[in-house]
XYZ file of C-alpha atoms in Angstrom:
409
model
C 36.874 -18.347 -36.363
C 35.405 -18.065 -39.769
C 36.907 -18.904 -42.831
C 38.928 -15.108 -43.760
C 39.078 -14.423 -40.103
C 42.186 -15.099 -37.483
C 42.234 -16.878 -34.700
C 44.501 -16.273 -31.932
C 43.243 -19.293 -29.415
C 45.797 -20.856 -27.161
C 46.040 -23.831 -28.612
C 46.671 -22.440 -32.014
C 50.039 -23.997 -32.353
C 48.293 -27.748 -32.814
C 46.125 -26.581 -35.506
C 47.394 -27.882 -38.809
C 47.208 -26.498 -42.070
C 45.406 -28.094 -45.024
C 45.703 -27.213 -48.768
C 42.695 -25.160 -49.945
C 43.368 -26.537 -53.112
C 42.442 -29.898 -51.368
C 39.604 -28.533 -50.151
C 38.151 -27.233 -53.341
C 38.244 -30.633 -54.900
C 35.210 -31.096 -52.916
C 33.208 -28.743 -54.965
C 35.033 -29.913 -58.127
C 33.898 -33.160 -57.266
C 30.059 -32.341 -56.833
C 29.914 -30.288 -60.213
C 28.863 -33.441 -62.631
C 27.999 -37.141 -61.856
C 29.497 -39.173 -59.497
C 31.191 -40.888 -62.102
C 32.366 -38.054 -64.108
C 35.115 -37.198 -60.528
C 38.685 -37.565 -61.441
C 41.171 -39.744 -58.972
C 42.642 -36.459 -57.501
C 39.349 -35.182 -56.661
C 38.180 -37.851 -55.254
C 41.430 -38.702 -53.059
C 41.537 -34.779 -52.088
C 37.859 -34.875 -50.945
C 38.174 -38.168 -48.546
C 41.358 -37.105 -46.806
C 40.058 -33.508 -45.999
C 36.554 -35.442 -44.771
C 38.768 -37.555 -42.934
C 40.611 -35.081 -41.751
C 38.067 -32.425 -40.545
C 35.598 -35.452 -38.664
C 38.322 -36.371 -36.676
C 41.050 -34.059 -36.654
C 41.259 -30.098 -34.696
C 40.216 -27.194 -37.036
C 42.594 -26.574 -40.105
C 43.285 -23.339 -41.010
C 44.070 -22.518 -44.545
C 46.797 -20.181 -46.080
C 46.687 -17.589 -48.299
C 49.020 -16.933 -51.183
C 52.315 -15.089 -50.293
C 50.940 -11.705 -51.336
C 47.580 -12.450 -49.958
C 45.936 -11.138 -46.657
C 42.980 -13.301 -46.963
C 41.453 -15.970 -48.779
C 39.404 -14.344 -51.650
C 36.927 -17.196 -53.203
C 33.792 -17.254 -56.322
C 31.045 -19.245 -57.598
C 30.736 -22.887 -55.845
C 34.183 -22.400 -53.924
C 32.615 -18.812 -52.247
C 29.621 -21.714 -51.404
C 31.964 -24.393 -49.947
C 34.278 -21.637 -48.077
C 30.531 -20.113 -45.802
C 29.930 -24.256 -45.786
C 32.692 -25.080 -43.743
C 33.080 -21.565 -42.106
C 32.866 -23.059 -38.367
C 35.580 -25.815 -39.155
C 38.178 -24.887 -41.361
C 40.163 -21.183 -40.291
C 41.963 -18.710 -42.255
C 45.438 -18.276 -41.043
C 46.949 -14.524 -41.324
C 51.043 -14.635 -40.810
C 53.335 -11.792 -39.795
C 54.296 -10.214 -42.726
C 57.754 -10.853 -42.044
C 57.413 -14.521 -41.458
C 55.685 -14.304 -45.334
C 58.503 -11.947 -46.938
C 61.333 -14.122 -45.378
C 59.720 -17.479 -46.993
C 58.479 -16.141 -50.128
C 62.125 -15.392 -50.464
C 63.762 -18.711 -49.325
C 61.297 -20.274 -52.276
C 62.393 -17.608 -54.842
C 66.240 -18.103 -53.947
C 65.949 -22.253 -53.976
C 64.037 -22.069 -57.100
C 66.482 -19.540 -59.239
C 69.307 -21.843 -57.954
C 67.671 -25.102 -59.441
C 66.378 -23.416 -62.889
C 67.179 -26.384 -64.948
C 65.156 -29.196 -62.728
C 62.316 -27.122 -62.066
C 61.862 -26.814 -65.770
C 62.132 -30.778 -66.293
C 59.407 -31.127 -63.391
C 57.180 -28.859 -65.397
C 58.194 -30.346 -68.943
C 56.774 -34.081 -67.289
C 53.969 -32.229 -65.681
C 52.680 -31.665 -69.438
C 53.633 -33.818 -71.409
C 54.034 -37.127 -68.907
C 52.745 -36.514 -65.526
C 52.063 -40.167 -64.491
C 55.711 -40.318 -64.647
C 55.785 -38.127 -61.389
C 52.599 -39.060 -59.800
C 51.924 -42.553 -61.132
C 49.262 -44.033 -63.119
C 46.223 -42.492 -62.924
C 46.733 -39.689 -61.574
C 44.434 -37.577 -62.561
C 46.732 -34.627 -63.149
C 45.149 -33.269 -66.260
C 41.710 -33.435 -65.487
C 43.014 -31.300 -62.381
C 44.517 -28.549 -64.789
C 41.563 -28.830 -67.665
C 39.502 -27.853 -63.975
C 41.825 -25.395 -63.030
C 42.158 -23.339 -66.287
C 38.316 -23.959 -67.102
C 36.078 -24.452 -64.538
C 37.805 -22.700 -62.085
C 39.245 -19.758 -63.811
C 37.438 -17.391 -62.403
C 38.265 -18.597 -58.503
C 41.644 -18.714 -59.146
C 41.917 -15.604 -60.983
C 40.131 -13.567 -58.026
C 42.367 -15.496 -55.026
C 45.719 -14.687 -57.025
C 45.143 -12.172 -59.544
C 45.475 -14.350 -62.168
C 45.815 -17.969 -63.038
C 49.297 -17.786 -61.815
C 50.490 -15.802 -58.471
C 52.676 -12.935 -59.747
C 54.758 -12.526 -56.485
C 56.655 -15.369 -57.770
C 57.352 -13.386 -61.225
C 61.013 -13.861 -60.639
C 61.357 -18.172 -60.148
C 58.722 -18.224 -62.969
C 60.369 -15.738 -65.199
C 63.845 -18.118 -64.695
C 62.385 -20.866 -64.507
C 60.047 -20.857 -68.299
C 62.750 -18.638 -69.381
C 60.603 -15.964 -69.988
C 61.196 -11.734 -69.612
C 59.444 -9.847 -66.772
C 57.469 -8.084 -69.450
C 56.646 -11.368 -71.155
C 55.356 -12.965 -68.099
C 53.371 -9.634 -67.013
C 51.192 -9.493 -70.024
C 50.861 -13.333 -70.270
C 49.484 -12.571 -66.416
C 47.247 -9.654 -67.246
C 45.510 -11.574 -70.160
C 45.396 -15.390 -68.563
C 41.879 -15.172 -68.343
C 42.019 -14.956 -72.186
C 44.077 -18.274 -72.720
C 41.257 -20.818 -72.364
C 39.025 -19.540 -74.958
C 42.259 -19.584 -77.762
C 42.786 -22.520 -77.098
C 45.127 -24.749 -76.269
C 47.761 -24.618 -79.129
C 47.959 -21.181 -78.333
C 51.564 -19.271 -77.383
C 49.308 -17.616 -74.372
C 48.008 -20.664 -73.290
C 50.899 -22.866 -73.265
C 52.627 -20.032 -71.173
C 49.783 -19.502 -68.728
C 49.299 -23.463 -68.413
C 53.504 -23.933 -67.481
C 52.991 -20.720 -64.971
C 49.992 -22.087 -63.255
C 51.840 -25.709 -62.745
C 55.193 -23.734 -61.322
C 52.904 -21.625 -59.669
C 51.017 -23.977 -57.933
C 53.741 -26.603 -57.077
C 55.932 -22.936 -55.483
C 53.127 -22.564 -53.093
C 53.111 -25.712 -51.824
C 56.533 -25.350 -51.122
C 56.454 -22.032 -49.463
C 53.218 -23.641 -47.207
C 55.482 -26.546 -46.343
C 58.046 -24.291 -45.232
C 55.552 -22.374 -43.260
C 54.216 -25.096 -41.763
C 57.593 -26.503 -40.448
C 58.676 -23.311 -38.883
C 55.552 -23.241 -36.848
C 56.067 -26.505 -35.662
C 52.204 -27.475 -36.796
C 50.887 -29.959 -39.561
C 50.262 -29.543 -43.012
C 48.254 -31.510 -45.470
C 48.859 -30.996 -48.971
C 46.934 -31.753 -52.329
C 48.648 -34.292 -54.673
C 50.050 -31.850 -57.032
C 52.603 -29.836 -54.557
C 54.697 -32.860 -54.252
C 57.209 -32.927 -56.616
C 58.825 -29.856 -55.046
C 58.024 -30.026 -51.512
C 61.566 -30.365 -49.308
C 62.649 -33.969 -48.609
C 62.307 -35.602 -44.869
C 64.717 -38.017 -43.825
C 63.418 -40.740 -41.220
C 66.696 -40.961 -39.231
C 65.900 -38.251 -36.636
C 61.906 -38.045 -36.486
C 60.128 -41.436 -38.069
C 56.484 -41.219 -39.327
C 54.150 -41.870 -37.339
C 51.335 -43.761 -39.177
C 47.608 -43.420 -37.720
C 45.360 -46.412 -38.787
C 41.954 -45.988 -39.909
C 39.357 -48.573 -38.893
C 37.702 -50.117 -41.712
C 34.508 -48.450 -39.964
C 36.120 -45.182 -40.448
C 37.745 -46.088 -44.324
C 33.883 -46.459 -45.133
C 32.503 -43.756 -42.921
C 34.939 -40.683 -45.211
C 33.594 -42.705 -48.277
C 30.012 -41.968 -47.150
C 30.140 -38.654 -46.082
C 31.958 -37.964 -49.399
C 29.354 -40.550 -51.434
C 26.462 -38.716 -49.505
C 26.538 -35.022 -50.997
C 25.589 -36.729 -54.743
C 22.277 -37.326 -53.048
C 21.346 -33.582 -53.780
C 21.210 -33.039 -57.835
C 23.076 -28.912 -57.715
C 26.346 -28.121 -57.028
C 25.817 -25.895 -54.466
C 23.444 -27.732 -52.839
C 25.574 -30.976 -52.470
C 28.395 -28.844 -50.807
C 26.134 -27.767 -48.216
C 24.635 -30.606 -47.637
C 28.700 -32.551 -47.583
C 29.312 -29.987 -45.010
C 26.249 -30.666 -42.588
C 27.136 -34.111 -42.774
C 30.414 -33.978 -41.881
C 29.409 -31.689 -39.252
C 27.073 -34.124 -37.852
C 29.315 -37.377 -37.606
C 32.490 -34.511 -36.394
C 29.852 -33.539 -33.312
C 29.384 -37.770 -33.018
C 32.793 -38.387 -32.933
C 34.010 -35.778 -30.421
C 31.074 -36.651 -28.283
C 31.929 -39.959 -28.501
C 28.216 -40.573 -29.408
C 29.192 -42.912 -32.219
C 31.713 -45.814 -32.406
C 33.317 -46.628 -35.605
C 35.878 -50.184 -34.570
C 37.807 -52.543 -36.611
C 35.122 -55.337 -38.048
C 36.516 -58.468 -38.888
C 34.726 -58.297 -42.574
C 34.448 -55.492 -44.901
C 30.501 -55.713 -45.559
C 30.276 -55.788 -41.454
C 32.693 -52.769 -41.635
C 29.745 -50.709 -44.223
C 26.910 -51.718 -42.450
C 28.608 -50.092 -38.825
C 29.725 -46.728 -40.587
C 26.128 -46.794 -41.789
C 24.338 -47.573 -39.086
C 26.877 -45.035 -37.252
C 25.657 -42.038 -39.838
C 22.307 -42.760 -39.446
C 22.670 -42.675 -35.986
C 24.573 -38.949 -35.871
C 21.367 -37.619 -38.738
C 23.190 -38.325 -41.820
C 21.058 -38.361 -45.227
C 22.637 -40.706 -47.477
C 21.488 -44.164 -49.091
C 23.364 -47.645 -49.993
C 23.375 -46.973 -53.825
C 25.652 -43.980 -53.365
C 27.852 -45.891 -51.011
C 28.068 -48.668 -53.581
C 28.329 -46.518 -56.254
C 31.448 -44.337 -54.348
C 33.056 -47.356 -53.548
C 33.049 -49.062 -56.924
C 34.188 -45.695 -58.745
C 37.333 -45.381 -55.844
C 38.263 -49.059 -57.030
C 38.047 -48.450 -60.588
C 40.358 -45.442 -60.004
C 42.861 -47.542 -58.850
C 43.217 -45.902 -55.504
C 41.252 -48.886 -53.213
C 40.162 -47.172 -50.038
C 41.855 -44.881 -47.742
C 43.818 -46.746 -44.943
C 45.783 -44.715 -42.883
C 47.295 -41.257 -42.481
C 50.699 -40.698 -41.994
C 52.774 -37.854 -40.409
C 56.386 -37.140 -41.642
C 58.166 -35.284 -38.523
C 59.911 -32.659 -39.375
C 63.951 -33.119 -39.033
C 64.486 -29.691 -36.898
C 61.057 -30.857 -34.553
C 63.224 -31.432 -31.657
C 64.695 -27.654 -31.400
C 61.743 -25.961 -33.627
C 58.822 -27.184 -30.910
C 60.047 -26.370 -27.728
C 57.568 -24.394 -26.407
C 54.699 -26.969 -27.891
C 56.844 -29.530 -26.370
C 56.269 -27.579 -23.248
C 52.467 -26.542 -23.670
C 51.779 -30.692 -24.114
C 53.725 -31.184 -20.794
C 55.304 -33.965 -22.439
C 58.248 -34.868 -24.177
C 58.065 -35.261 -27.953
C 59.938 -38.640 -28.188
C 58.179 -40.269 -25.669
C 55.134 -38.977 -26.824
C 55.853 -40.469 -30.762
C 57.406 -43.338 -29.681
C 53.901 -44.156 -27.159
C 51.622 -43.159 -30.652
C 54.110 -45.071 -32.748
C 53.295 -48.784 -30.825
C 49.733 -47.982 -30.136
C 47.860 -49.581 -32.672
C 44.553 -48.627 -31.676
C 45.545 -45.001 -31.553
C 41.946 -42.778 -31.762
C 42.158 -40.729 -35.184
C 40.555 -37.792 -32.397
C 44.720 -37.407 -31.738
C 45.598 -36.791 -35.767
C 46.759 -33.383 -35.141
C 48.754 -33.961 -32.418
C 52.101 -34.719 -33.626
C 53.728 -32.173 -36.478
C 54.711 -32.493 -39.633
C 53.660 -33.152 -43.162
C 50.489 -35.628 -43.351
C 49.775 -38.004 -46.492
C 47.016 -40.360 -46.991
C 48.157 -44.022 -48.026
C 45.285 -46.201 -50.163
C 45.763 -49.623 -50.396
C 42.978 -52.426 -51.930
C 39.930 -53.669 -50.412
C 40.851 -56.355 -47.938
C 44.645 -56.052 -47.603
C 44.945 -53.253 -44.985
C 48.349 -52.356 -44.186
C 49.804 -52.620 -47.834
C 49.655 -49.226 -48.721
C 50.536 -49.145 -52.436
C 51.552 -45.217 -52.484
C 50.961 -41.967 -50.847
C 48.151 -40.416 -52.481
């Protein structure tokens, strides 16, 4: 089903959800040079290659108080791109009231450390995210570039049916945060010492990192995955490990090199627009491959061995794409400090075990034997990704030393 549309198939309940705001680093990524892409952009673009080649079809959410995913400009060009892979879920409107809610209660109750995680957001986010994180190129993109998108999916450049958190949270009246909502498209051009834009920039952060919350919670009462962009974590619910451990699925370096090309190969077109379309018909291309088992991406026991496979493999499945962007790509992920993309990993939820019966029931299989079997299979087929539920992070680690994962992304 397209992008906007609702699907209703069967097998609905293994579809995960991915961020869109994962999903439009993509087109932030394509808008300048190569070398111009900040680390989030860059992380958010691999994992959601990744992720589409050789997972099922995501399906994206709306806001709370949104029936469908409204987009603009180079985002409207990347939502028709990917139109036949990535779906628009539609919940019951009761399944959205009763979340929206459980967010606004659990924020209003913890008013004083919400306020700190915005406070570092500003003023220190490495502190949250770590070095390099690339947090506020993300929010000179999302109050700038992007202003216009944002404003048209949530009304502003912060989602108003959360105007009671935010209101306790910045310590702001209804009225207050109203008007600062009506005029947010103003802030950017009074620039940034302004009260309006200081208000507008602490609502969008709160905003944003509520959302991913309320998805997270969505996503764990379906029983179904959910991949997040970097920003939502600082508020996201904590997993413990005792009941459901993660399940970590390996990427060959084959495949590490393949994402990194598909990504690497849309800078081969000079627009915007054009290198999201042309991202998408790649990744269409080696996703076809894959599932037709057409290609063959293994382990190689060197890295330059691993490059020339995934190339050979892309050339093979009609990709356009040529070794200086590939270099290029791959010295740029380095210099960002976030080495290449090893392995995804799925954080179970805690409640899985009462919460999935009836998937537990559709795989004909039970869920601990089924984890523990993917949990000691190390050659495990990335094809399987969206098979087991929960929340999915990538892990980076440096050229050569796979398996040392230094952080989620």
């Amino acid at each position: 089903m397209p992008v906007g549309g609702h699907s209703q198939t069967e097998d609905s309940v293994t579809q995960g959800f991915i961020d869109w705001a994962s999903l439009t680093e993509v087109a932030n990524g394509y808008a300048g040079p190569m070398r111009d892409t900040y680390r989030w952009s860059a992380v958010s673009s691999i994992q959601a290659t990744c992720g589409i080649v050789h997972g099922r079809q995501f399906r994206v959410l709306p806001s709370p108080g949104s029936r469908r995913l409204a987009t603009k400009g180079p985002h409207d060009v990347l939502r028709t791109a990917v139109t036949d892979l990535v779906d628009s879920a539609q919940l019951p409107a009761n399944t959205v009231d009763r979340t929206a809610a459980e967010v606004s209660y659990w924020a209003q109750d913890n008013t004083t450390r919400l306020r700190e995680i915005v406070d570092t957001c500003l003023s220190n986010p490495d502190e949250l995210y770590g070095p390099r994180c690339g947090f506020d190129q993300w929010l000179t993109t999302a109050l700038g570039a992007n202003r216009e998108a944002t404003t048209l999916r949530v009304g502003g450049l912060f989602d108003l049916n959360l105007r009671t958190p935010l209101s306790a949270v910045l310590e702001v009246s209804d009225q207050e945060l109203v008007r600062a909502w009506e005029h947010s498209s103003e802030a950017a051009t009074l620039g940034t010492d302004s009260d309006l834009y200081g208000l507008v920039s602490r609502a969008h952060v709160l905003s944003i990192l509520l959302r991913g919350r309320y998805h997270d919670l969505v996503a764990r009462s379906a029983g179904i995955q959910v991949m997040h962009h970097p920003v939502r974590s600082p508020m996201l619910p904590k997993l413990t490990e005792v009941h459901v451990p993660p399940v970590p699925y390996e990427l060959t370096n084959s495949e590490r090199f393949m994402a990194q090309l598909l990504w690497a190969s849309g800078f081969a077109e000079r627009d915007a627009d054009r290198r999201i379309r042309l991202w998408a018909d790649n990744v269409r291309l080696v996703r076809t491959a894959v599932l037709a088992e057409a290609i063959d991406l293994p382990h190689r026991t060197s890295e330059t061995r691993a490059l020339d496979t995934a190339v050979d493999a892309a050339r093979s499945a009609g990709v356009r794409t040529h070794s200086r962007l590939v270099d290029d790509a791959i010295d740029l992920l380095l210099a960002a400090g976030i080495g290449v993309l090893t392995s995804f990993v799925v954080n179970g939820w805690p409640d899985m075990l009462t919460t999935l019966a009836s998937y537990v029931g559709s795989r004909k299989e039970q869920i601990g034997t089924r984890v523990a079997k993917q949990a000691l299979d190390s050659n495990r087929r990335l094809k399987h990704l969206a098979e087991t539920p929960g929340r999915v992070t990538g892990r980076f680690a440096p050229t050569g030393e796979p398996g040392t994962a230094d952080g989620d992304a």
